[in-house]
Amino acid sequence: KGFYSFSNKYREGLGELLSDLSEDYKLSLISGDNSSEKNNLYNFFKNDEELLFKQTPSDKLNYIKTLQKNKQKVLMIGDGLNDAGALKQSDAGISVAEDVTNFSPSCDVIIDAGVFTKLNDFIKYSKTTMNIIKISFAISFIYNIIGLYLAAQGTFSPLVAAVLMPFNSISIILFVTGMTNFCAKRRKLL
């Protein structure tokens, strides 16, 4: 005469996030849950993406190791203790937490569940910041080469050199801080 029906509720914006990520990355789902939601998940994942269910923590860890043996870089996103080993083994591990002050497994990043849908933006931002860091190393290298050349020529007095060296460090810190903040604001992450 009646029945109860239970279904999973997915985070708002999950579909758009997975669509954005699948443009640049190969996605897989490794879940400890049963496969009852498999058909619903194909609304979010492409048919050629791997969906694995009933995976134990050691199954998840072995899956990551297999991908890495095949020379693939792995970013693991998890939300529980059963993901701890896989998060630690992955090249980059991201733990999604409802409350970031609570215990989180060993990982590289803890992201608040409220901004989970911005994950692709954060990944792109991290690539931008790596470029900023590389540029800062180049600037510092050029600065030091010029300084070394001028010092070897006897152009600088020891007093001038003593003033210019800290200026190099301060200018690099200001450059990196300013550029990363500028890029974050431009991407609306701040």
Short mmCIF file of N, CA and C in Angstrom, two decimals, residues 29-175:
data_model
loop_
_atom_site.label_atom_id
_atom_site.label_comp_id
_atom_site.label_asym_id
_atom_site.label_seq_id
_atom_site.Cartn_x
_atom_site.Cartn_y
_atom_site.Cartn_z
N LEU A 29 35.47 7.77 -10.30
CA LEU A 29 34.79 7.77 -9.02
C LEU A 29 35.17 6.46 -8.32
N ILE A 30 35.66 6.57 -7.10
CA ILE A 30 36.01 5.39 -6.30
C ILE A 30 35.23 5.52 -5.01
N SER A 31 34.20 4.71 -4.85
CA SER A 31 33.30 4.87 -3.71
C SER A 31 33.20 3.58 -2.90
N GLY A 32 33.05 3.75 -1.60
CA GLY A 32 32.79 2.61 -0.73
C GLY A 32 31.33 2.21 -0.72
N ASP A 33 30.47 3.06 -1.29
CA ASP A 33 29.03 2.77 -1.33
C ASP A 33 28.73 1.71 -2.37
N ASN A 34 27.49 1.19 -2.31
CA ASN A 34 27.08 0.21 -3.32
C ASN A 34 26.74 0.93 -4.62
N SER A 35 26.45 0.18 -5.66
CA SER A 35 26.27 0.75 -7.00
C SER A 35 24.84 1.18 -7.29
N SER A 36 24.00 1.32 -6.28
CA SER A 36 22.59 1.66 -6.52
C SER A 36 22.43 3.04 -7.18
N GLU A 37 23.40 3.91 -7.02
CA GLU A 37 23.33 5.26 -7.60
C GLU A 37 24.06 5.37 -8.93
N LYS A 38 24.54 4.26 -9.45
CA LYS A 38 25.37 4.30 -10.66
C LYS A 38 24.67 5.02 -11.81
N ASN A 39 23.42 4.68 -12.08
CA ASN A 39 22.70 5.32 -13.19
C ASN A 39 22.52 6.81 -12.97
N ASN A 40 22.25 7.22 -11.72
CA ASN A 40 22.12 8.65 -11.42
C ASN A 40 23.45 9.37 -11.61
N LEU A 41 24.54 8.70 -11.28
CA LEU A 41 25.85 9.33 -11.40
C LEU A 41 26.27 9.53 -12.85
N TYR A 42 25.71 8.73 -13.76
CA TYR A 42 26.03 8.95 -15.18
C TYR A 42 25.44 10.26 -15.69
N ASN A 43 24.58 10.91 -14.90
CA ASN A 43 24.13 12.26 -15.26
C ASN A 43 25.26 13.27 -15.06
N PHE A 44 26.24 12.89 -14.22
CA PHE A 44 27.36 13.78 -13.91
C PHE A 44 28.65 13.36 -14.60
N PHE A 45 28.84 12.07 -14.79
CA PHE A 45 30.07 11.55 -15.38
C PHE A 45 29.80 11.10 -16.80
N LYS A 46 30.86 11.14 -17.62
CA LYS A 46 30.75 10.65 -18.98
C LYS A 46 30.78 9.12 -18.95
N ASN A 47 30.24 8.49 -19.97
CA ASN A 47 30.17 7.03 -20.00
C ASN A 47 31.52 6.35 -20.04
N ASP A 48 32.56 7.05 -20.53
CA ASP A 48 33.88 6.42 -20.59
C ASP A 48 34.68 6.60 -19.30
N GLU A 49 34.12 7.32 -18.32
CA GLU A 49 34.82 7.52 -17.06
C GLU A 49 34.52 6.35 -16.12
N GLU A 50 35.52 5.97 -15.37
CA GLU A 50 35.43 4.79 -14.53
C GLU A 50 34.70 5.10 -13.22
N LEU A 51 33.66 4.31 -12.93
CA LEU A 51 32.91 4.42 -11.69
C LEU A 51 33.06 3.10 -10.94
N LEU A 52 33.73 3.14 -9.81
CA LEU A 52 33.98 1.93 -9.01
C LEU A 52 33.24 2.03 -7.69
N PHE A 53 32.56 0.96 -7.31
CA PHE A 53 31.78 0.94 -6.08
C PHE A 53 32.25 -0.19 -5.18
N LYS A 54 31.79 -0.15 -3.92
CA LYS A 54 32.15 -1.14 -2.90
C LYS A 54 33.66 -1.24 -2.73
N GLN A 55 34.33 -0.10 -2.79
CA GLN A 55 35.78 -0.06 -2.68
C GLN A 55 36.19 0.14 -1.22
N THR A 56 37.06 -0.70 -0.74
CA THR A 56 37.58 -0.56 0.62
C THR A 56 38.68 0.51 0.60
N PRO A 57 39.09 0.98 1.77
CA PRO A 57 40.21 1.93 1.79
C PRO A 57 41.46 1.40 1.10
N SER A 58 41.75 0.11 1.24
CA SER A 58 42.93 -0.45 0.56
C SER A 58 42.71 -0.55 -0.95
N ASP A 59 41.46 -0.78 -1.39
CA ASP A 59 41.16 -0.78 -2.83
C ASP A 59 41.42 0.61 -3.42
N LYS A 60 41.01 1.64 -2.69
CA LYS A 60 41.23 3.02 -3.15
C LYS A 60 42.72 3.33 -3.24
N LEU A 61 43.45 2.91 -2.22
CA LEU A 61 44.90 3.13 -2.20
C LEU A 61 45.56 2.41 -3.37
N ASN A 62 45.18 1.16 -3.61
CA ASN A 62 45.76 0.40 -4.72
C ASN A 62 45.41 0.99 -6.08
N TYR A 63 44.21 1.55 -6.20
CA TYR A 63 43.80 2.19 -7.45
C TYR A 63 44.70 3.38 -7.75
N ILE A 64 44.98 4.19 -6.72
CA ILE A 64 45.87 5.34 -6.87
C ILE A 64 47.27 4.88 -7.26
N LYS A 65 47.77 3.86 -6.59
CA LYS A 65 49.11 3.34 -6.89
C LYS A 65 49.19 2.82 -8.32
N THR A 66 48.13 2.17 -8.79
CA THR A 66 48.11 1.65 -10.17
C THR A 66 48.18 2.79 -11.17
N LEU A 67 47.41 3.84 -10.94
CA LEU A 67 47.47 5.00 -11.84
C LEU A 67 48.87 5.60 -11.85
N GLN A 68 49.49 5.71 -10.68
CA GLN A 68 50.83 6.29 -10.59
C GLN A 68 51.88 5.40 -11.26
N LYS A 69 51.70 4.09 -11.18
CA LYS A 69 52.63 3.18 -11.87
C LYS A 69 52.54 3.36 -13.38
N ASN A 70 51.38 3.79 -13.86
CA ASN A 70 51.18 4.07 -15.28
C ASN A 70 51.54 5.50 -15.63
N LYS A 71 52.36 6.14 -14.77
CA LYS A 71 52.91 7.48 -15.00
C LYS A 71 51.83 8.56 -15.05
N GLN A 72 50.73 8.37 -14.33
CA GLN A 72 49.69 9.38 -14.28
C GLN A 72 49.81 10.17 -12.97
N LYS A 73 49.58 11.46 -13.06
CA LYS A 73 49.52 12.31 -11.86
C LYS A 73 48.09 12.22 -11.32
N VAL A 74 47.96 12.06 -10.01
CA VAL A 74 46.65 11.82 -9.42
C VAL A 74 46.31 12.90 -8.39
N LEU A 75 45.15 13.50 -8.58
CA LEU A 75 44.57 14.40 -7.59
C LEU A 75 43.37 13.65 -7.02
N MET A 76 43.41 13.40 -5.73
CA MET A 76 42.34 12.65 -5.06
C MET A 76 41.51 13.62 -4.24
N ILE A 77 40.20 13.50 -4.35
CA ILE A 77 39.29 14.31 -3.54
C ILE A 77 38.49 13.33 -2.68
N GLY A 78 38.54 13.53 -1.39
CA GLY A 78 37.82 12.64 -0.48
C GLY A 78 37.20 13.43 0.66
N ASP A 79 36.34 12.73 1.41
CA ASP A 79 35.67 13.43 2.51
C ASP A 79 35.60 12.62 3.80
N GLY A 80 36.39 11.58 3.91
CA GLY A 80 36.29 10.78 5.12
C GLY A 80 37.56 10.03 5.45
N LEU A 81 37.55 9.39 6.60
CA LEU A 81 38.72 8.61 7.04
C LEU A 81 39.01 7.44 6.11
N ASN A 82 37.96 6.91 5.47
CA ASN A 82 38.20 5.78 4.56
C ASN A 82 38.96 6.20 3.31
N ASP A 83 39.16 7.50 3.13
CA ASP A 83 39.94 8.01 1.99
C ASP A 83 41.36 8.39 2.39
N ALA A 84 41.70 8.27 3.67
CA ALA A 84 42.97 8.79 4.19
C ALA A 84 44.18 8.24 3.45
N GLY A 85 44.25 6.94 3.26
CA GLY A 85 45.41 6.34 2.59
C GLY A 85 45.55 6.80 1.16
N ALA A 86 44.43 6.85 0.45
CA ALA A 86 44.45 7.29 -0.96
C ALA A 86 44.80 8.77 -1.05
N LEU A 87 44.29 9.58 -0.12
CA LEU A 87 44.61 11.01 -0.12
C LEU A 87 46.11 11.23 0.10
N LYS A 88 46.68 10.46 1.02
CA LYS A 88 48.10 10.60 1.30
C LYS A 88 48.96 10.10 0.14
N GLN A 89 48.55 9.03 -0.51
CA GLN A 89 49.32 8.44 -1.61
C GLN A 89 49.27 9.30 -2.87
N SER A 90 48.16 9.98 -3.08
CA SER A 90 47.98 10.74 -4.33
C SER A 90 49.02 11.86 -4.43
N ASP A 91 49.23 12.34 -5.64
CA ASP A 91 50.17 13.44 -5.85
C ASP A 91 49.68 14.72 -5.18
N ALA A 92 48.36 14.89 -5.14
CA ALA A 92 47.74 15.99 -4.41
C ALA A 92 46.43 15.45 -3.85
N GLY A 93 46.26 15.60 -2.54
CA GLY A 93 45.05 15.12 -1.89
C GLY A 93 44.24 16.28 -1.34
N ILE A 94 42.94 16.28 -1.65
CA ILE A 94 42.05 17.34 -1.19
C ILE A 94 40.94 16.71 -0.35
N SER A 95 40.83 17.17 0.87
CA SER A 95 39.76 16.71 1.76
C SER A 95 38.67 17.77 1.79
N VAL A 96 37.44 17.34 1.50
CA VAL A 96 36.28 18.24 1.54
C VAL A 96 35.67 18.09 2.93
N ALA A 97 35.55 19.19 3.66
CA ALA A 97 35.07 19.14 5.04
C ALA A 97 33.92 20.12 5.25
N GLU A 98 32.93 19.66 5.97
CA GLU A 98 31.82 20.54 6.36
C GLU A 98 32.29 21.55 7.40
N ASP A 99 33.21 21.11 8.26
CA ASP A 99 33.76 21.96 9.31
C ASP A 99 35.27 21.78 9.29
N VAL A 100 35.98 22.74 8.75
CA VAL A 100 37.42 22.60 8.55
C VAL A 100 38.22 22.58 9.85
N THR A 101 37.57 22.87 10.98
CA THR A 101 38.28 22.82 12.26
C THR A 101 38.26 21.42 12.87
N ASN A 102 37.45 20.52 12.32
CA ASN A 102 37.41 19.15 12.81
C ASN A 102 38.55 18.34 12.23
N PHE A 103 38.70 17.13 12.73
CA PHE A 103 39.76 16.24 12.26
C PHE A 103 39.62 15.98 10.77
N SER A 104 40.73 16.05 10.06
CA SER A 104 40.76 15.72 8.63
C SER A 104 41.90 14.76 8.40
N PRO A 105 41.74 13.85 7.45
CA PRO A 105 42.83 12.91 7.17
C PRO A 105 44.03 13.62 6.55
N SER A 106 45.13 12.91 6.52
CA SER A 106 46.36 13.44 5.94
C SER A 106 46.11 13.81 4.48
N CYS A 107 46.29 15.09 4.18
CA CYS A 107 46.07 15.55 2.81
C CYS A 107 46.84 16.84 2.59
N ASP A 108 46.87 17.29 1.36
CA ASP A 108 47.58 18.51 1.02
C ASP A 108 46.72 19.75 1.17
N VAL A 109 45.41 19.58 0.98
CA VAL A 109 44.48 20.71 1.00
C VAL A 109 43.22 20.29 1.75
N ILE A 110 42.70 21.19 2.56
CA ILE A 110 41.38 21.01 3.16
C ILE A 110 40.52 22.12 2.59
N ILE A 111 39.44 21.75 1.93
CA ILE A 111 38.56 22.74 1.31
C ILE A 111 37.20 22.69 2.00
N ASP A 112 36.67 23.84 2.31
CA ASP A 112 35.36 23.94 2.93
C ASP A 112 34.31 23.49 1.92
N ALA A 113 33.39 22.66 2.37
CA ALA A 113 32.35 22.14 1.48
C ALA A 113 31.54 23.26 0.83
N GLY A 114 31.45 24.40 1.48
CA GLY A 114 30.70 25.53 0.93
C GLY A 114 31.30 26.12 -0.34
N VAL A 115 32.60 25.93 -0.54
CA VAL A 115 33.24 26.45 -1.75
C VAL A 115 33.72 25.31 -2.66
N PHE A 116 33.20 24.13 -2.42
CA PHE A 116 33.59 22.95 -3.21
C PHE A 116 33.39 23.16 -4.71
N THR A 117 32.35 23.89 -5.09
CA THR A 117 32.08 24.09 -6.51
C THR A 117 33.12 24.98 -7.19
N LYS A 118 33.96 25.66 -6.40
CA LYS A 118 35.03 26.49 -6.96
C LYS A 118 36.34 25.72 -7.11
N LEU A 119 36.29 24.41 -6.93
CA LEU A 119 37.50 23.60 -6.96
C LEU A 119 38.30 23.79 -8.24
N ASN A 120 37.64 23.80 -9.38
CA ASN A 120 38.35 23.98 -10.65
C ASN A 120 39.04 25.34 -10.70
N ASP A 121 38.38 26.36 -10.15
CA ASP A 121 39.00 27.70 -10.09
C ASP A 121 40.24 27.68 -9.21
N PHE A 122 40.17 26.96 -8.08
CA PHE A 122 41.33 26.86 -7.19
C PHE A 122 42.49 26.12 -7.88
N ILE A 123 42.18 25.09 -8.64
CA ILE A 123 43.23 24.35 -9.36
C ILE A 123 43.90 25.25 -10.38
N LYS A 124 43.11 26.00 -11.14
CA LYS A 124 43.67 26.94 -12.12
C LYS A 124 44.49 28.03 -11.42
N TYR A 125 43.99 28.49 -10.28
CA TYR A 125 44.69 29.51 -9.50
C TYR A 125 46.04 28.98 -9.02
N SER A 126 46.09 27.73 -8.60
CA SER A 126 47.35 27.15 -8.12
C SER A 126 48.38 27.09 -9.25
N LYS A 127 47.91 26.83 -10.47
CA LYS A 127 48.83 26.83 -11.62
C LYS A 127 49.34 28.25 -11.88
N THR A 128 48.46 29.23 -11.74
CA THR A 128 48.87 30.63 -11.91
C THR A 128 49.92 31.00 -10.87
N THR A 129 49.69 30.60 -9.61
CA THR A 129 50.66 30.95 -8.56
C THR A 129 51.99 30.26 -8.78
N MET A 130 51.98 29.06 -9.34
CA MET A 130 53.27 28.40 -9.67
C MET A 130 54.02 29.21 -10.72
N ASN A 131 53.31 29.76 -11.69
CA ASN A 131 53.96 30.60 -12.70
C ASN A 131 54.51 31.88 -12.07
N ILE A 132 53.77 32.44 -11.12
CA ILE A 132 54.25 33.65 -10.42
C ILE A 132 55.54 33.33 -9.67
N ILE A 133 55.58 32.18 -9.02
CA ILE A 133 56.78 31.78 -8.29
C ILE A 133 57.96 31.59 -9.24
N LYS A 134 57.72 30.97 -10.40
CA LYS A 134 58.80 30.79 -11.39
C LYS A 134 59.31 32.15 -11.88
N ILE A 135 58.40 33.07 -12.13
CA ILE A 135 58.79 34.41 -12.57
C ILE A 135 59.61 35.10 -11.49
N SER A 136 59.20 34.93 -10.22
CA SER A 136 59.95 35.57 -9.13
C SER A 136 61.37 34.99 -9.03
N PHE A 137 61.53 33.67 -9.27
CA PHE A 137 62.87 33.10 -9.28
C PHE A 137 63.70 33.69 -10.42
N ALA A 138 63.08 33.87 -11.58
CA ALA A 138 63.80 34.46 -12.72
C ALA A 138 64.22 35.89 -12.41
N ILE A 139 63.33 36.67 -11.83
CA ILE A 139 63.66 38.06 -11.47
C ILE A 139 64.81 38.08 -10.47
N SER A 140 64.73 37.23 -9.47
CA SER A 140 65.77 37.17 -8.44
C SER A 140 67.11 36.73 -9.05
N PHE A 141 67.06 35.76 -9.95
CA PHE A 141 68.28 35.28 -10.60
C PHE A 141 68.93 36.40 -11.41
N ILE A 142 68.13 37.11 -12.20
CA ILE A 142 68.66 38.21 -13.02
C ILE A 142 69.23 39.31 -12.12
N TYR A 143 68.50 39.65 -11.07
CA TYR A 143 68.94 40.66 -10.10
C TYR A 143 70.30 40.28 -9.52
N ASN A 144 70.44 39.00 -9.14
CA ASN A 144 71.69 38.55 -8.53
C ASN A 144 72.83 38.48 -9.54
N ILE A 145 72.55 38.12 -10.78
CA ILE A 145 73.59 38.09 -11.82
C ILE A 145 74.11 39.50 -12.07
N ILE A 146 73.18 40.45 -12.19
CA ILE A 146 73.59 41.85 -12.40
C ILE A 146 74.38 42.35 -11.20
N GLY A 147 73.89 42.05 -10.00
CA GLY A 147 74.58 42.48 -8.78
C GLY A 147 75.96 41.87 -8.66
N LEU A 148 76.08 40.58 -9.00
CA LEU A 148 77.38 39.91 -8.94
C LEU A 148 78.35 40.51 -9.96
N TYR A 149 77.84 40.79 -11.15
CA TYR A 149 78.68 41.38 -12.20
C TYR A 149 79.19 42.76 -11.75
N LEU A 150 78.26 43.59 -11.24
CA LEU A 150 78.66 44.93 -10.80
C LEU A 150 79.59 44.88 -9.60
N ALA A 151 79.38 43.94 -8.70
CA ALA A 151 80.26 43.79 -7.53
C ALA A 151 81.65 43.34 -7.97
N ALA A 152 81.72 42.43 -8.96
CA ALA A 152 83.01 41.96 -9.46
C ALA A 152 83.77 43.07 -10.17
N GLN A 153 83.04 43.99 -10.76
CA GLN A 153 83.66 45.13 -11.45
C GLN A 153 84.14 46.20 -10.47
N GLY A 154 83.72 46.06 -9.21
CA GLY A 154 84.10 47.05 -8.21
C GLY A 154 83.21 48.28 -8.23
N THR A 155 82.07 48.18 -8.92
CA THR A 155 81.14 49.30 -9.02
C THR A 155 80.45 49.57 -7.69
N PHE A 156 80.15 48.50 -6.95
CA PHE A 156 79.45 48.63 -5.67
C PHE A 156 80.43 48.68 -4.52
N SER A 157 80.11 49.51 -3.57
CA SER A 157 80.85 49.46 -2.30
C SER A 157 80.16 48.40 -1.44
N PRO A 158 80.83 47.88 -0.44
CA PRO A 158 80.19 46.89 0.44
C PRO A 158 78.90 47.42 1.08
N LEU A 159 78.86 48.72 1.36
CA LEU A 159 77.67 49.31 1.97
C LEU A 159 76.48 49.25 1.00
N VAL A 160 76.68 49.57 -0.25
CA VAL A 160 75.61 49.53 -1.26
C VAL A 160 75.14 48.09 -1.44
N ALA A 161 76.06 47.15 -1.50
CA ALA A 161 75.70 45.74 -1.65
C ALA A 161 74.88 45.27 -0.45
N ALA A 162 75.25 45.71 0.75
CA ALA A 162 74.52 45.32 1.96
C ALA A 162 73.09 45.86 1.95
N VAL A 163 72.88 47.01 1.32
CA VAL A 163 71.53 47.58 1.23
C VAL A 163 70.73 46.90 0.13
N LEU A 164 71.37 46.59 -0.99
CA LEU A 164 70.65 46.01 -2.14
C LEU A 164 70.21 44.56 -1.92
N MET A 165 70.94 43.77 -1.16
CA MET A 165 70.56 42.36 -0.96
C MET A 165 69.22 42.22 -0.24
N PRO A 166 69.00 42.90 0.88
CA PRO A 166 67.66 42.80 1.50
C PRO A 166 66.57 43.38 0.60
N PHE A 167 66.91 44.41 -0.18
CA PHE A 167 65.93 44.99 -1.09
C PHE A 167 65.45 43.95 -2.10
N ASN A 168 66.36 43.08 -2.56
CA ASN A 168 66.00 42.00 -3.48
C ASN A 168 64.96 41.09 -2.83
N SER A 169 65.22 40.66 -1.60
CA SER A 169 64.29 39.76 -0.90
C SER A 169 62.94 40.42 -0.68
N ILE A 170 62.97 41.66 -0.24
CA ILE A 170 61.71 42.37 0.03
C ILE A 170 60.92 42.58 -1.26
N SER A 171 61.61 42.93 -2.34
CA SER A 171 60.90 43.17 -3.61
C SER A 171 60.27 41.88 -4.13
N ILE A 172 60.94 40.75 -3.97
CA ILE A 172 60.38 39.47 -4.42
C ILE A 172 59.15 39.11 -3.59
N ILE A 173 59.23 39.30 -2.27
CA ILE A 173 58.08 39.01 -1.40
C ILE A 173 56.90 39.89 -1.78
N LEU A 174 57.14 41.17 -2.00
CA LEU A 174 56.06 42.09 -2.39
C LEU A 174 55.48 41.72 -3.76
N PHE A 175 56.34 41.33 -4.70
CA PHE A 175 55.88 40.92 -6.03
C PHE A 175 54.98 39.69 -5.94
#
